[in-house]
Coordinates of C-alpha atoms in Angstrom, one line a residue:
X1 CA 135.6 -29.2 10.6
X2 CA 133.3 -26.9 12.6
X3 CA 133.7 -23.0 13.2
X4 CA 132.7 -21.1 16.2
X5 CA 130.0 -19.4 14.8
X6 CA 128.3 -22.7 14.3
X7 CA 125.6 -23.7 16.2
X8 CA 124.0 -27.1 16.8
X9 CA 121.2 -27.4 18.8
X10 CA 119.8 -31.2 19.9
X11 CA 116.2 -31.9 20.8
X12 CA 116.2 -35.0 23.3
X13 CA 117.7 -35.2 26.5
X14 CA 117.9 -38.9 26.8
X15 CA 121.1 -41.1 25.4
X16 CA 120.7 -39.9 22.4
X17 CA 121.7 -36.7 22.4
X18 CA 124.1 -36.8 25.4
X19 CA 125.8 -39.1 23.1
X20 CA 125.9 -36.7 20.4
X21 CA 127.1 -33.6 22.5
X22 CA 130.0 -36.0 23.7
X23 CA 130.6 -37.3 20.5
X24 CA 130.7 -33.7 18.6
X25 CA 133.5 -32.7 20.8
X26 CA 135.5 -35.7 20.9
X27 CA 136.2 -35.2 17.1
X28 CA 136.6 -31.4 17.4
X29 CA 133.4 -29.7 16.9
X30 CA 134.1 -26.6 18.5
X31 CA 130.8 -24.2 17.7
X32 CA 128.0 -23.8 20.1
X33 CA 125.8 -26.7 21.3
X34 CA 122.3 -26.4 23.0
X35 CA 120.5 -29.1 24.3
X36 CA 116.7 -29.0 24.2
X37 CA 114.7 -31.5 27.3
X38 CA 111.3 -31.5 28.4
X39 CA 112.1 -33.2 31.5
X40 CA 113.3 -31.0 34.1
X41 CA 116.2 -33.3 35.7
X42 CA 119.4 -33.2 33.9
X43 CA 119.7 -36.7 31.7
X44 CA 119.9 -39.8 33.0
X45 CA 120.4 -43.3 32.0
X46 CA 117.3 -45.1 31.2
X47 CA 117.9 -48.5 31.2
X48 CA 117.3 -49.0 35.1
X49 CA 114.1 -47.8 35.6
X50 CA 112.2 -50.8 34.9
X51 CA 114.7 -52.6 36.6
X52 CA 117.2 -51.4 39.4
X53 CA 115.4 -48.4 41.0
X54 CA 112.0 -50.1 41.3
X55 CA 113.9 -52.6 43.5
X56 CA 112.6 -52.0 47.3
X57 CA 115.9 -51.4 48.5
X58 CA 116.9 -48.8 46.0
X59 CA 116.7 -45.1 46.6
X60 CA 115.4 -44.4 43.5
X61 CA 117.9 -42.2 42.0
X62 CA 118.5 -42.2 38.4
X63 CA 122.2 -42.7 36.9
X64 CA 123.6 -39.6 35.5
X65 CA 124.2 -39.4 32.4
X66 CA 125.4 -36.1 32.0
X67 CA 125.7 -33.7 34.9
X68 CA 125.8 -29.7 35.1
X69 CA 129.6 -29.9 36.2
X70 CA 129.8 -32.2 32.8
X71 CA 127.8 -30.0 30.7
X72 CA 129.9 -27.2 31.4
X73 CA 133.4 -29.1 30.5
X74 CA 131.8 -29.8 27.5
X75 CA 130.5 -25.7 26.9
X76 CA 126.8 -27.1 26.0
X77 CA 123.6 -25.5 27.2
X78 CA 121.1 -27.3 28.3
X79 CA 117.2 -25.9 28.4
X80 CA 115.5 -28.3 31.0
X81 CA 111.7 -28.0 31.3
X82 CA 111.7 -26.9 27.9
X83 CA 109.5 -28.8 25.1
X84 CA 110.0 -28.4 21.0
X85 CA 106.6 -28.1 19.7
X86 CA 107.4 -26.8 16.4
X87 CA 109.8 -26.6 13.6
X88 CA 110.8 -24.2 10.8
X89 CA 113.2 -26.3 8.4
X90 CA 113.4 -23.6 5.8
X91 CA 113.7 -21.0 8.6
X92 CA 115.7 -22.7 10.6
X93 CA 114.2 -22.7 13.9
X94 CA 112.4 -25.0 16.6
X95 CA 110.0 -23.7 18.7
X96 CA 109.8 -23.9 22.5
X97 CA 107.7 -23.8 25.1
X98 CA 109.5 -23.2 28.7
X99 CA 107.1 -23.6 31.4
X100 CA 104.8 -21.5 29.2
X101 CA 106.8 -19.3 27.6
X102 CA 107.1 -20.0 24.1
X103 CA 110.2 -18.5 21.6
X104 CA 112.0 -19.4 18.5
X105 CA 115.3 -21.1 18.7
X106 CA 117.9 -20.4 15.5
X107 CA 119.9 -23.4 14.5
X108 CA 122.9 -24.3 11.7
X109 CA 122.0 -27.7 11.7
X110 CA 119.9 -29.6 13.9
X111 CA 120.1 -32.7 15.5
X112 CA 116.5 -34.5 16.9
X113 CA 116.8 -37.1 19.8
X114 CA 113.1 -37.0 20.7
X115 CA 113.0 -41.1 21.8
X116 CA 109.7 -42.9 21.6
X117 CA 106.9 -42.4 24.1
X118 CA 105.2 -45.3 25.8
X119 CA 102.1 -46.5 24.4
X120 CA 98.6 -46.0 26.1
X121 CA 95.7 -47.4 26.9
X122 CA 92.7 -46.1 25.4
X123 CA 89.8 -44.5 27.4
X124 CA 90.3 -41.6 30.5
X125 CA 93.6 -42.2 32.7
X126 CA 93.2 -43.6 36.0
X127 CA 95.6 -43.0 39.3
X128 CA 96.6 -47.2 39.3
X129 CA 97.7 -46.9 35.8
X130 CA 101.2 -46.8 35.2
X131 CA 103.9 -46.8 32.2
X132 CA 107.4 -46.8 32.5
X133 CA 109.4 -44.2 30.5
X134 CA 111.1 -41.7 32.4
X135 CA 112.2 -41.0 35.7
X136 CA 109.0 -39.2 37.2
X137 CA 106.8 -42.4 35.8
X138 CA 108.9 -44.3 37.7
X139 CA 109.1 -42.1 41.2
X140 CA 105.1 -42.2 40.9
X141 CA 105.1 -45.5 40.5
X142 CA 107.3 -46.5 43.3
X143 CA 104.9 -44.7 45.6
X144 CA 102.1 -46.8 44.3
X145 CA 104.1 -49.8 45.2
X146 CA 104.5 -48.9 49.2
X147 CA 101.4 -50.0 49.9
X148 CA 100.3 -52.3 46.8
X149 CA 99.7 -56.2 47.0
X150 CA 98.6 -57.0 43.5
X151 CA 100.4 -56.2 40.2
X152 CA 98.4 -56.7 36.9
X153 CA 100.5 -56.1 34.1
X154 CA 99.0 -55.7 31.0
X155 CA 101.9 -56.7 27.8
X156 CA 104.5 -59.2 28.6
X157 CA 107.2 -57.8 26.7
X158 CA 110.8 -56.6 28.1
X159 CA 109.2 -53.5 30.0
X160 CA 106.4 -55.9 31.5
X161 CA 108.6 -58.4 32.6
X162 CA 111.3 -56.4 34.2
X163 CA 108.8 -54.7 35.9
X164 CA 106.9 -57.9 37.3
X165 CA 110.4 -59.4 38.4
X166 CA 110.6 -56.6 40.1
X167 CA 107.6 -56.7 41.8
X168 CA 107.8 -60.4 43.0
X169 CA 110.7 -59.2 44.3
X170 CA 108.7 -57.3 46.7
X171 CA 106.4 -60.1 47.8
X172 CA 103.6 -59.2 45.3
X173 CA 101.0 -60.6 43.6
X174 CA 101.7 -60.4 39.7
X175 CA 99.8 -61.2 36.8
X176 CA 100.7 -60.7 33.4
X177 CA 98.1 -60.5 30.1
X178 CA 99.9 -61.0 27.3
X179 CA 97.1 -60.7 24.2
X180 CA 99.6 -62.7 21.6
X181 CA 99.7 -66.8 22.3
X182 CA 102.9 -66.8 22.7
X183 CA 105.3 -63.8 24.6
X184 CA 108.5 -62.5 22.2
X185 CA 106.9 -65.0 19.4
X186 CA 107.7 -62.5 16.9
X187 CA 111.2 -61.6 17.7
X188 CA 112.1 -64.9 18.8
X189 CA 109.5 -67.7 17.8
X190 CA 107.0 -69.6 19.6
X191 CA 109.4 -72.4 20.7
X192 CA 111.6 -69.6 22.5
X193 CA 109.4 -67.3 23.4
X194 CA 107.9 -69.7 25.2
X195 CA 110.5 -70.9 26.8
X196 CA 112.0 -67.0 28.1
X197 CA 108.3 -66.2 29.1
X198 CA 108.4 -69.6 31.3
X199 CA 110.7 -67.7 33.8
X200 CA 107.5 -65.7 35.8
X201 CA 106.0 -69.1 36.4
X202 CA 109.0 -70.4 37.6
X203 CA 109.1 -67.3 40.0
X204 CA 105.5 -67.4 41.1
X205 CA 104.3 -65.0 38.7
X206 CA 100.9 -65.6 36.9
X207 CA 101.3 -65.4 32.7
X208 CA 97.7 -65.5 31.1
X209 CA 98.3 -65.2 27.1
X210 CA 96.1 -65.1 24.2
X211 CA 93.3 -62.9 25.7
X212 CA 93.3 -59.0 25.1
X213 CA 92.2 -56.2 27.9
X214 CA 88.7 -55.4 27.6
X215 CA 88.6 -52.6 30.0
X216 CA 90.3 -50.7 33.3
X217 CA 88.3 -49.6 35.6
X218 CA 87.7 -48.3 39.0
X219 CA 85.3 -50.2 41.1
X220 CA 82.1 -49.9 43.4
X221 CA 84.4 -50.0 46.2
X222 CA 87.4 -48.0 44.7
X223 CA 89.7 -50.4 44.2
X224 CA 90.9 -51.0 40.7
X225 CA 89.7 -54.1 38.4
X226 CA 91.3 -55.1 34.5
X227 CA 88.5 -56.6 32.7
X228 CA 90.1 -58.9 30.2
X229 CA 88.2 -59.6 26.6
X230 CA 86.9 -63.1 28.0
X231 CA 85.2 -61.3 30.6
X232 CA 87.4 -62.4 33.6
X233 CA 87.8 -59.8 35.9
X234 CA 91.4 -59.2 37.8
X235 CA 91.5 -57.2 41.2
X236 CA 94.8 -55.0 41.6
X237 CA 96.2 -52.4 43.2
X238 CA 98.2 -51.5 40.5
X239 CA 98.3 -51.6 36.7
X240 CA 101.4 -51.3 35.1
X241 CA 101.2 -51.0 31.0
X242 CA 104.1 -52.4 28.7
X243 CA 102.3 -52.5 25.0
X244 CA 105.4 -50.9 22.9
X245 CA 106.3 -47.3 22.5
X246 CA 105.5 -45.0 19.1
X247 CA 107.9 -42.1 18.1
X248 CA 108.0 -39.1 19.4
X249 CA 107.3 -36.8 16.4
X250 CA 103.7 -35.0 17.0
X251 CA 105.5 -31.8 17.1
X252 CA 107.1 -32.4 13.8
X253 CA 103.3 -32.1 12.2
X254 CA 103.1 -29.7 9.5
X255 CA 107.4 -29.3 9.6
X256 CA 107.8 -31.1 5.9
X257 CA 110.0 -33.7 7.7
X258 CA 109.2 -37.4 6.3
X259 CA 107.4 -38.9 9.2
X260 CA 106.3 -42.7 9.0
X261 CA 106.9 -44.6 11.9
X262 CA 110.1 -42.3 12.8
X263 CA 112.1 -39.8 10.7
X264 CA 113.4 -41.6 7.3
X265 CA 116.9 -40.9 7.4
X266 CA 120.2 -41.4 4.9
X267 CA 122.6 -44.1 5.8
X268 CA 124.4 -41.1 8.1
X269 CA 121.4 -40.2 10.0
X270 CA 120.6 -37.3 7.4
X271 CA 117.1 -36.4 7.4
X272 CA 115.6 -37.2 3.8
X273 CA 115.8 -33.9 1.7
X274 CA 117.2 -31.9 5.0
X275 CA 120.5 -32.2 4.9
X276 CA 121.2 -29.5 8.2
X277 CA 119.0 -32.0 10.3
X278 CA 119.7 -35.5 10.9
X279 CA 118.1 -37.7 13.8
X280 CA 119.4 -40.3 16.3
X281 CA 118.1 -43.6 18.6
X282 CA 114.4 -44.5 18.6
X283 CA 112.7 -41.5 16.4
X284 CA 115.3 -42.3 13.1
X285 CA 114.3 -44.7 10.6
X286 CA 117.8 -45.6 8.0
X287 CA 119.5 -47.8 6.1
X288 CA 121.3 -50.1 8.0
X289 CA 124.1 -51.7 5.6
X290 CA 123.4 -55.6 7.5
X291 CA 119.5 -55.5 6.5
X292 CA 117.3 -54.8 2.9
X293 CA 115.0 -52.4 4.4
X294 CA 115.2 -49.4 6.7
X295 CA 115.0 -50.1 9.8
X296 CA 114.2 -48.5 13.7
X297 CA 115.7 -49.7 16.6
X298 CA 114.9 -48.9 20.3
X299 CA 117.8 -50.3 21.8
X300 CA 120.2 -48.1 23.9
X301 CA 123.2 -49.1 22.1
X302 CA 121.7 -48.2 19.3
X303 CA 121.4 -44.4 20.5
X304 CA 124.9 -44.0 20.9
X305 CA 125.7 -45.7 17.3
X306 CA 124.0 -43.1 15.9
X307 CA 125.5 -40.1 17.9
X308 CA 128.8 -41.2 16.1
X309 CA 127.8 -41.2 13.0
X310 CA 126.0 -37.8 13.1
X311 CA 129.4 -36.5 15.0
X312 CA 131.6 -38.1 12.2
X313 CA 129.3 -36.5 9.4
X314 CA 129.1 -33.2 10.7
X315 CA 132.7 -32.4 11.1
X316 CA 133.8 -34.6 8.1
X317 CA 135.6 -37.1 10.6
X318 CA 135.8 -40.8 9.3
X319 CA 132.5 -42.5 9.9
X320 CA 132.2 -45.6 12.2
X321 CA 131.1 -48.9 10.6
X322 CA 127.3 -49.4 12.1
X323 CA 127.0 -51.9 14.9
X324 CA 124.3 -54.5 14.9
X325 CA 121.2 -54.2 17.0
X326 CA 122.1 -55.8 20.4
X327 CA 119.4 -55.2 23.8
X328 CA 119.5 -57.0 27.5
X329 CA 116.7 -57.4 30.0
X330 CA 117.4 -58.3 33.6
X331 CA 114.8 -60.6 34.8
X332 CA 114.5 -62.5 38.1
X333 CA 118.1 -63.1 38.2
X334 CA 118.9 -63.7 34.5
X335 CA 120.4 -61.4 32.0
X336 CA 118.9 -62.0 28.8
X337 CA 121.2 -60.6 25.6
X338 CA 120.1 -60.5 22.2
X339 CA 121.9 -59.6 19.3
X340 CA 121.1 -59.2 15.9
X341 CA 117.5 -59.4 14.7
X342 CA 116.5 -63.0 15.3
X343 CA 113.2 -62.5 13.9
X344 CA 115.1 -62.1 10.4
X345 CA 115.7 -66.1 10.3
X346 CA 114.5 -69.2 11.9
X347 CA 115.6 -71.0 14.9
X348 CA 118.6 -73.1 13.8
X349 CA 120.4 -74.0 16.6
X350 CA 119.5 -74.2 20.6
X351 CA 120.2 -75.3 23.9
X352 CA 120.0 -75.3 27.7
X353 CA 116.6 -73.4 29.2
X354 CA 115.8 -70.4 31.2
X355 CA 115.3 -72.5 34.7
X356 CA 118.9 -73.8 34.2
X357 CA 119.6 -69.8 32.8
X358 CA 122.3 -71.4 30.2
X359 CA 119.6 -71.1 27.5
X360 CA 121.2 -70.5 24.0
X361 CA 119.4 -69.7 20.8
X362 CA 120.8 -69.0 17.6
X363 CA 119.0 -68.2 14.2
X364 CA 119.6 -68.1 10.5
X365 CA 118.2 -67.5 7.4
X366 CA 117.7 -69.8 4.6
X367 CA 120.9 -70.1 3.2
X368 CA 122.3 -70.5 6.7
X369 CA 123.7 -67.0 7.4
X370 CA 123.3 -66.0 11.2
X371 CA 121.4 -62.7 11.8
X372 CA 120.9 -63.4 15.3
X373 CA 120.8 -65.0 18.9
X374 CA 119.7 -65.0 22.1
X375 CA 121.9 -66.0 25.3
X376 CA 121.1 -66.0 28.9
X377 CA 123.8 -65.8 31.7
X378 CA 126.9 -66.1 29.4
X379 CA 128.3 -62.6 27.9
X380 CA 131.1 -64.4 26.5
X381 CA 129.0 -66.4 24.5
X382 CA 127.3 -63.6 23.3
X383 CA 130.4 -61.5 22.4
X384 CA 131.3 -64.6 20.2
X385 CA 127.8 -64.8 18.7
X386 CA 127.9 -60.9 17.9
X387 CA 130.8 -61.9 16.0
X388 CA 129.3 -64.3 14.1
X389 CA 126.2 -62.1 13.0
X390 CA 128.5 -59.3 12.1
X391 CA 130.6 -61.8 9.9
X392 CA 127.3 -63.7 8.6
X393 CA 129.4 -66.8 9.6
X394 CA 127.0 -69.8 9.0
X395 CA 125.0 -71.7 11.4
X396 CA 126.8 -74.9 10.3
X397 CA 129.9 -73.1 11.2
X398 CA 128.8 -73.2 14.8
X399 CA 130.1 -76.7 15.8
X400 CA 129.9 -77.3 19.5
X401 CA 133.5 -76.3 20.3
X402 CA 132.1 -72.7 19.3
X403 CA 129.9 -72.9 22.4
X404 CA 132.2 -73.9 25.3
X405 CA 133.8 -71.5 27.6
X406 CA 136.8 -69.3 26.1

């Protein structure tokens, strides 16, 4: 267990390490706790905003995800506005920079929840430009939408196509370039892929794939125009990028951390050759004990996973057994689930379709083991099919009584 005099200090103010401030004293951690954010609202769930608050009708107001009334029951501090820009491992210290006033903050062991930042396009930053990653992307963005027609959305990926239901929601124009032949191909295979990324059409949404984006660029006239690699040229009052996220870990240059594509972690979150720091959701890279080779997942779910085993670890409270990966997008209508990692086997078994929004998809490796599935509209379903992946029941196990309502 903990003693007062202990003091852990979180970077991140997203899931991640409200998670782990909940989770430290639920199993008795009882030493000081300060939590480092760059953003200057108190945290807030992330999930909705490519989804619920750039609805027309919403207010735009984030979901709390941990208040100042909360943060006090709990006895944590947290420093909002206030960036980590450095780190000291054998000192034990992060650096800080509050609205320009930079100090040293001491630590017993340290806990980084940094997330991953959205990718950008290369080439200067324009005003129609958008991503979607935290709470002041999106108010910006929803004030680009008042007056906006036309929607070109450039990656048709979860972020992308939340945000263009979203916008055809609204009576816009939309156009999504998707540069790989086939959207979610590599997570789910052509065959679905093609059949989830059939949903904008079925909406009135435009989907052009296969073709890259030359170029964005502001116009003789001022408007805005996306010149795609073919040379086509797409008018738009708004641009709204969705090409993945990388790891927020710049400020961990020069630190001795192992950086590659996230923090490489132990099996509890443990930083590799730091055992006072460990690192949670998006930025850590571990062992989880259902795949070969480390993996990092982006989900939300996965945030919290990892707040309980860095909880359990540092007070020497029993570990919980990992979770495996599991993400939703809501999408004209349609919740899409997946579970597992479906891009870890081949389609083996599959049924109904988005435009009926019953489709099923489940997938297995070569010795019929299932590592994952995708389900639309059904979270029972997917409940049972969680099971399954978690038990590496086999797809032949999966007769049709399996998929009929419990």
């Amino acid at each position: 267990m903990s003693s007062p005099d202990e003091h852990v200090v979180v970077v991140g103010g997203s899931t991640g390490a409200v998670r782990t401030v909940q989770a430290l004293r639920r199993v008795g951690f009882d030493g000081r706790l300060t939590m480092v954010s760059d953003e200057s609202h108190m945290p807030y769930d992330r999930p909705p905003l490519s989804k619920d608050l750039l609805a027309e009708d919403h207010a735009g107001d984030p979901v709390p995800l941990l208040t100042v009334e909360q943060a006090a029951d709990l006895h944590v501090e947290v420093l909002l506005d206030t960036r980590a820009s450095g780190l000291d491992p054998l000192g034990r210290t992060v650096t800080v920079d509050h609205l320009g006033q930079v100090r040293q903050i001491s630590y017993d062991h340290l806990v980084i929840a940094t997330g991953a930042a959205a990718r950008r396009l290369p080439g200067p930053e324009l005003d129609a430009v958008h991503v979607i990653r935290c709470l002041d992307d999106v108010a910006r963005l929803r004030h680009a939408l008042g007056a906006a027609r036309r929607a070109v959305v450039i990656g048709a990926g979860f972020i992308g196509a939340e945000f263009a239901s979203a916008a055809r929601s609204r009576g816009m124009e939309v156009t999504l370039v998707e540069a790989q032949p086939h959207p979610f191909a590599q997570l789910l295979g052509e065959e679905v892929g093609a059949e989830v990324a059939g949903v904008h059409a079925a909406h009135g949404a435009q989907l052009l794939t296969g073709v890259g984006v030359e170029a964005v660029r502001t116009a003789a006239d001022g408007t805005t125009e996306v010149v795609l690699a073919d040379g086509r040229v797409l008018p738009t009052d708004v641009v709204v990028v969705g090409v993945g996220a990388v790891p927020n870990t710049a400020w961990l240059v020069g630190s001795g951390l192992p950086v590659m594509d996230g923090i490489e972690c132990s099996a509890d979150l443990e930083v590799v050759g730091w055992p006072d720091i460990h690192a949670v959701g998006d930025v850590a890279r571990w062992p989880h004990p259902s795949y070969p080779t480390p993996i990092r997942v982006e989900h939300w779910t996965n945030a919290g996973d990892h707040a309980e085993i860095v909880a359990a670890h540092l007070t020497g409270a029993r570990p919980p057994r990992p979770t495996v990966p599991y993400v939703w997008s809501d999408q004209y209508g349609h919740r899409i689930q997946i579970v597992g990692r479906p891009g870890e086997g081949e389609l083996a078994r599959r049924r109904g379709s988005m435009e009926a929004g019953d489709l099923v998809a489940v997938y297995a490796t070569d010795a019929g083991a299932v590592v994952g599935a995708i389900v639309v509209d059904d979270p029972r379903l997917l409940m049972k099919l969680r099971k399954a992946v978690t038990a590496g029941t086999t797809a032949a196990e999966l007769d049709e009584t399996f998929f009929l309502p419990a």
